[in-house]
Amino acid sequence: MKSVSRMATTALQKTTHPHLHSHSDSSSASTPSSSSQNNNTMASALQEKEFVAQFAEPHTPLPPQEIQTRQRSQDLGHSSRNLSVKDFELVRTLGTGTFARVWLVRLSNPAEQDRDKVFALKVLRKVEVIKLKQVDHVNHERSVLADVAGHPFITTLITSFSDHDSLYMLLDYCPGGEVFSYLRKAKRFDENTSRFYAAEIVLIIEFLHEREGVAYRDLKPENLLLDAEGHIKLVDFGFAKRLGNRETYTLCGTPEYLAPEVIQSKGHTTAVDWWALGILIYEFLTGYPPFWHQNPIEIYKQIVSKPVHFPSEPYTSPEAQDIIRQFCTVDRSHRLGNVQGGAAAVKAHPFFRGVYWDDVYYRKYRGPIIPPVRYLGDAQCFDTYPDEKHGRDVYTHELVKKWDHYFEDF
Amino acid sequence: MSYPSAYQEAIESLNQEVSRAQPSDILQFCANFFAQRLEGERADLLAGPHSKPPAMSGSAFPGRFGANSNPFGDGEKLGSAGGISNVIEEEETDTVESPAAPNFSFGAGGSFSSPFSGDGAGQGPPSSFKPAADGFPDQYGMGRRTSVSAESLNPTASSNDNWSPPFHQKTLEQLTRLRKSISGNFLFNHLDDDQSSQILGALVEKPIPAKDIKVITQGDQGDFFYVVEKGTFDVYVNPAGEFQPGPNGLGTKVATIESGGSFGELALMYNAPRAATVMSAEASCLLWALDRITFRRILMDSTFQRRRLYESFLEEVPLLASLTKYERSKIADALETQKYPAGTTIIKEGDAGEAFYLLESGEAEAFKSGNPAAVYQYKKGGYFGELALLNDAPRAASVISKTEVKVATLGKDGFQRLLGPVESIMRRTKYETGVEDIDPLSTK
Ligand SMILES: Nc1ncnc2c1ncn2[C@@H]1O[C@H](COP(=O)(O)OP(=O)(O)OP(=O)(O)O)[C@@H](O)[C@H]1O
Ligand SMILES: [Mg+2]
């Protein structure tokens, strides 16, 4: 049998499933002494910590159609009622963004066999989330990540929790660092390398759009990490949203990667991710995105009006140029990925000729870059970041009263 | 019940393969089986129009690794079992230590050394990176890019608050001037008539009585976009990125904006620090101001309502009855709005049919040659010409607008691009409602 199903049964037997806690709590309510309540909570905290410690990526990915239904995936991504940041030792910062700081963490007071285990902990401060008007977005992020846990090319949300000031998402640690770092070092990727990453991303987008109805909305090299074997892990679901047959309106993304319909507030759909994939492949091949300028307004003017132009140097093949142009088509009724066939039409494009998509999914192709990861918790592939600034805003009593109930899912 | 013979053959050969291979993951095995058959059949079809689907070759199944060439270039694929720990030991960890960059390193001179030189076993060509060539744009900022986001808004129609855009009366001359000022702007130039008149109505007067008043300050958060109605404004940029107190805090003057000009449009997209300081250069200036939330809500609400309207119209078209919600919303997304004055022939009897129409507002009538009376009346929500999606038969009647009309239209090619041929969509469910009863265009 596969390790996957073994994991699932152990998790079940041990009832470490955070979801089951409400269950065990209510059954213990028949003996409502305060001490037994206490014991129960402590036991749950221990169980939750054990669940975290036991987390391991499966050897063989689950087929996409089973990701939501298998027990193991269902165990992942729940909100934990008992874990706290004290259960982890913050080792160093792995990355920062507009909204969050992501830490490399270890278990605090680990059992002997869990000493080398590491995770990534994404920390968002509630005040910041409120100030930047991202309350809806962080809730979407948590719930979408929970639903997609188990996809081979998406970072796994193990669990989430919160305290007075912050929201926490515990993720599997992707030790290879950002594709962005490799791209900037190498200046550009050749077509085979680009194709490899593009292929894995196509499978992610296909899964998100066609199985989950989710638009990702922030594709860029900074959000693509590599695992130890050099395969893609997509992180940062901060703008991911379940669309349910409808367009959506909130402008979000990264300037160079915004689709024209997002810029012009026409209502957008999952088609924005295909546009962004075109920009991404272009940036892989040339080292810079097709539309750029110091002033974001100038980027947007170009995006809505200018066709993608290819430099004479480096050479890009006609297939690569064609797929980029087909993705970066302003008219959505012509955009590859959005037209008939969806992701299947993308997979059939000549740029991907010869690609065996099953083999891509089951990680049978070797990654073009094998990250120099020397041990489990090695973070040398990541940039270093300055410490957090002091004098930050306080999550005041008034703010708590007004906002805290929006964070209760964490 | 009987199955098609091709199906029975397929299942039989699958049975054979399953009993031979005894796979542990049945679903995956079956999926592979059919995927491979399909592949083979397609290849054969491409090879020659008359060739038959290939027979399953036992030896080619299920393993097909290693034999085919690798589209990712490094020569071989991993075996199905091994290859898990291709982690490479970084030997020279002390080569480059930059605080801003990860400390893996490339060899000098454009060829790359470990850790990117191929795989862990050390065979195969070196990594597939190309050395950097000239022609790399040097102005391009190479730093990590962070994301941007506006506040999330939900369409009024889907929530319970009753929002309607603010309206500030303007004279005809003011409106004409304003229209001219914003018509070339990429944030406005695609708006339809209703949207632009709502936007123009929402612009609010902002008098700037004195000289040297800072309307926007570099580095501050921005929420408003401004159009200059009267007076002049100077634009200053401080190279430090924000306005600073002190004598040279403004930085240098980079531009002057006069009547008809505008500034601060980025604030209509999301909240970002202002890139410059804009200050009145004379007394008694006048601005028009528009804030982001108002701007975005106007656009969002009107788009949202139009989309829902189109979707509800599409639901009524029997030919498209079997479309899923998702498909309907795709079509609604692609529909284009057109306006015609009264008396326009929208489609003409005898012409080749190329597009279909939904009547969004106004009235229209169908006429057939030799018959002076209208044979059909169309009202809001009516549709015509949908048979053009199905075949190239000439239009069986003309449709002429009776009042001014607004129609939403989509061509056959657009439809097929999005959803494939209509025939196959109709085949999903029996097409029961006779088109003939409803649509005079169908009776030849
Ligand atoms: N699971 C992970 N393992 C290792 N590093 C990670 C992981 N998740 C995130 N990071 C690092 O942290 C960085 C910031 O994380 P993330 O993109 O989620 O934050 P953010 O604030 O939402 O960013 P953005 O500005 O793009 O919205 C990532 O670019 C990546 O380098
Ligand atoms: Mg990010």
mmCIF file of N, CA and C in Angstrom, chain B residues 337-380:
data_model
loop_
_atom_site.group_PDB
_atom_site.id
_atom_site.type_symbol
_atom_site.label_atom_id
_atom_site.label_comp_id
_atom_site.label_asym_id
_atom_site.label_seq_id
_atom_site.Cartn_x
_atom_site.Cartn_y
_atom_site.Cartn_z
ATOM 1 N N THR B 337 -22.029 44.950 -26.655
ATOM 2 C CA THR B 337 -23.212 45.802 -26.703
ATOM 3 C C THR B 337 -23.132 46.728 -27.906
ATOM 4 N N GLN B 338 -24.277 46.863 -28.598
ATOM 5 C CA GLN B 338 -24.334 47.822 -29.701
ATOM 6 C C GLN B 338 -25.636 48.593 -29.622
ATOM 7 N N LYS B 339 -25.578 49.844 -30.049
ATOM 8 C CA LYS B 339 -26.791 50.663 -30.063
ATOM 9 C C LYS B 339 -27.161 50.975 -31.503
ATOM 10 N N TYR B 340 -28.474 50.919 -31.809
ATOM 11 C CA TYR B 340 -28.943 51.324 -33.129
ATOM 12 C C TYR B 340 -30.108 52.289 -32.979
ATOM 13 N N PRO B 341 -30.167 53.304 -33.844
ATOM 14 C CA PRO B 341 -31.343 54.185 -33.835
ATOM 15 C C PRO B 341 -32.552 53.448 -34.421
ATOM 16 N N ALA B 342 -33.731 54.023 -34.226
ATOM 17 C CA ALA B 342 -34.940 53.425 -34.772
ATOM 18 C C ALA B 342 -34.825 53.321 -36.279
ATOM 19 N N GLY B 343 -35.389 52.256 -36.838
ATOM 20 C CA GLY B 343 -35.409 52.105 -38.280
ATOM 21 C C GLY B 343 -34.165 51.457 -38.871
ATOM 22 N N THR B 344 -33.288 50.947 -38.053
ATOM 23 C CA THR B 344 -32.083 50.289 -38.577
ATOM 24 C C THR B 344 -32.368 48.828 -38.886
ATOM 25 N N THR B 345 -31.894 48.374 -40.038
ATOM 26 C CA THR B 345 -32.002 46.953 -40.343
ATOM 27 C C THR B 345 -30.838 46.237 -39.668
ATOM 28 N N ILE B 346 -31.136 45.488 -38.635
ATOM 29 C CA ILE B 346 -30.082 44.829 -37.875
ATOM 30 C C ILE B 346 -29.640 43.549 -38.569
ATOM 31 N N ILE B 347 -30.609 42.744 -38.989
ATOM 32 C CA ILE B 347 -30.251 41.649 -39.892
ATOM 33 C C ILE B 347 -31.185 41.679 -41.097
ATOM 34 N N LYS B 348 -30.663 41.180 -42.211
ATOM 35 C CA LYS B 348 -31.383 41.351 -43.462
ATOM 36 C C LYS B 348 -31.693 39.997 -44.068
ATOM 37 N N GLU B 349 -32.952 39.835 -44.442
ATOM 38 C CA GLU B 349 -33.403 38.590 -45.058
ATOM 39 C C GLU B 349 -32.507 38.235 -46.236
ATOM 40 N N GLY B 350 -32.090 36.982 -46.297
ATOM 41 C CA GLY B 350 -31.262 36.545 -47.420
ATOM 42 C C GLY B 350 -29.773 36.634 -47.152
ATOM 43 N N ASP B 351 -29.373 37.467 -46.209
ATOM 44 C CA ASP B 351 -27.940 37.553 -45.881
ATOM 45 C C ASP B 351 -27.490 36.271 -45.188
ATOM 46 N N ALA B 352 -26.195 36.013 -45.274
ATOM 47 C CA ALA B 352 -25.652 34.885 -44.517
ATOM 48 C C ALA B 352 -25.676 35.252 -43.040
ATOM 49 N N GLY B 353 -26.130 34.326 -42.212
ATOM 50 C CA GLY B 353 -26.213 34.619 -40.777
ATOM 51 C C GLY B 353 -24.868 34.429 -40.105
ATOM 52 N N GLU B 354 -24.411 35.444 -39.395
ATOM 53 C CA GLU B 354 -23.115 35.297 -38.747
ATOM 54 C C GLU B 354 -23.126 35.525 -37.251
ATOM 55 N N ALA B 355 -24.150 36.241 -36.774
ATOM 56 C CA ALA B 355 -24.145 36.571 -35.350
ATOM 57 C C ALA B 355 -25.543 36.412 -34.784
ATOM 58 N N PHE B 356 -25.613 36.272 -33.477
ATOM 59 C CA PHE B 356 -26.937 36.267 -32.874
ATOM 60 C C PHE B 356 -27.057 37.450 -31.921
ATOM 61 N N TYR B 357 -28.318 37.822 -31.625
ATOM 62 C CA TYR B 357 -28.573 39.072 -30.908
ATOM 63 C C TYR B 357 -29.522 38.875 -29.745
ATOM 64 N N LEU B 358 -29.255 39.580 -28.672
ATOM 65 C CA LEU B 358 -30.197 39.697 -27.566
ATOM 66 C C LEU B 358 -30.638 41.144 -27.520
ATOM 67 N N LEU B 359 -31.918 41.360 -27.311
ATOM 68 C CA LEU B 359 -32.409 42.724 -27.253
ATOM 69 C C LEU B 359 -32.379 43.220 -25.809
ATOM 70 N N GLU B 360 -31.479 44.167 -25.569
ATOM 71 C CA GLU B 360 -31.270 44.614 -24.199
ATOM 72 C C GLU B 360 -32.277 45.709 -23.818
ATOM 73 N N SER B 361 -32.555 46.586 -24.776
ATOM 74 C CA SER B 361 -33.599 47.581 -24.523
ATOM 75 C C SER B 361 -34.160 48.066 -25.845
ATOM 76 N N GLY B 362 -35.379 48.570 -25.814
ATOM 77 C CA GLY B 362 -36.029 49.029 -27.027
ATOM 78 C C GLY B 362 -36.881 47.926 -27.647
ATOM 79 N N GLU B 363 -37.385 48.195 -28.846
ATOM 80 C CA GLU B 363 -38.241 47.225 -29.526
ATOM 81 C C GLU B 363 -37.802 47.046 -30.960
ATOM 82 N N ALA B 364 -38.067 45.860 -31.505
ATOM 83 C CA ALA B 364 -37.725 45.580 -32.894
ATOM 84 C C ALA B 364 -38.780 44.675 -33.497
ATOM 85 N N GLU B 365 -38.797 44.617 -34.832
ATOM 86 C CA GLU B 365 -39.804 43.808 -35.517
ATOM 87 C C GLU B 365 -39.157 42.984 -36.622
ATOM 88 N N ALA B 366 -39.779 41.822 -36.883
ATOM 89 C CA ALA B 366 -39.301 40.981 -37.984
ATOM 90 C C ALA B 366 -40.238 41.124 -39.177
ATOM 91 N N PHE B 367 -39.635 41.229 -40.365
ATOM 92 C CA PHE B 367 -40.404 41.340 -41.606
ATOM 93 C C PHE B 367 -39.938 40.291 -42.590
ATOM 94 N N LYS B 368 -40.907 39.783 -43.371
ATOM 95 C CA LYS B 368 -40.534 38.885 -44.457
ATOM 96 C C LYS B 368 -40.923 39.521 -45.784
ATOM 97 N N SER B 369 -40.132 39.247 -46.807
ATOM 98 C CA SER B 369 -40.394 39.909 -48.084
ATOM 99 C C SER B 369 -41.780 39.536 -48.588
ATOM 100 N N GLY B 370 -42.421 40.478 -49.200
ATOM 101 C CA GLY B 370 -43.748 40.249 -49.722
ATOM 102 C C GLY B 370 -44.842 40.406 -48.686
ATOM 103 N N ASN B 371 -44.444 40.733 -47.492
ATOM 104 C CA ASN B 371 -45.441 40.894 -46.443
ATOM 105 C C ASN B 371 -45.186 42.202 -45.705
ATOM 106 N N PRO B 372 -46.029 43.191 -45.932
ATOM 107 C CA PRO B 372 -45.767 44.514 -45.359
ATOM 108 C C PRO B 372 -45.934 44.538 -43.845
ATOM 109 N N ALA B 373 -46.705 43.608 -43.291
ATOM 110 C CA ALA B 373 -46.909 43.629 -41.842
ATOM 111 C C ALA B 373 -45.781 42.880 -41.137
ATOM 112 N N ALA B 374 -45.447 43.343 -39.954
ATOM 113 C CA ALA B 374 -44.419 42.667 -39.179
ATOM 114 C C ALA B 374 -44.890 41.272 -38.809
ATOM 115 N N VAL B 375 -44.004 40.281 -38.905
ATOM 116 C CA VAL B 375 -44.398 38.924 -38.565
ATOM 117 C C VAL B 375 -44.063 38.597 -37.112
ATOM 118 N N TYR B 376 -43.281 39.430 -36.481
ATOM 119 C CA TYR B 376 -42.932 39.165 -35.085
ATOM 120 C C TYR B 376 -42.463 40.438 -34.397
ATOM 121 N N GLN B 377 -42.758 40.535 -33.120
ATOM 122 C CA GLN B 377 -42.329 41.709 -32.332
ATOM 123 C C GLN B 377 -41.299 41.279 -31.289
ATOM 124 N N TYR B 378 -40.264 42.038 -31.155
ATOM 125 C CA TYR B 378 -39.272 41.724 -30.108
ATOM 126 C C TYR B 378 -39.296 42.794 -29.039
ATOM 127 N N LYS B 379 -39.278 42.345 -27.800
ATOM 128 C CA LYS B 379 -39.182 43.256 -26.662
ATOM 129 C C LYS B 379 -37.913 42.948 -25.889
ATOM 130 N N LYS B 380 -37.683 43.711 -24.854
ATOM 131 C CA LYS B 380 -36.520 43.486 -23.999
ATOM 132 C C LYS B 380 -36.415 42.006 -23.612
#
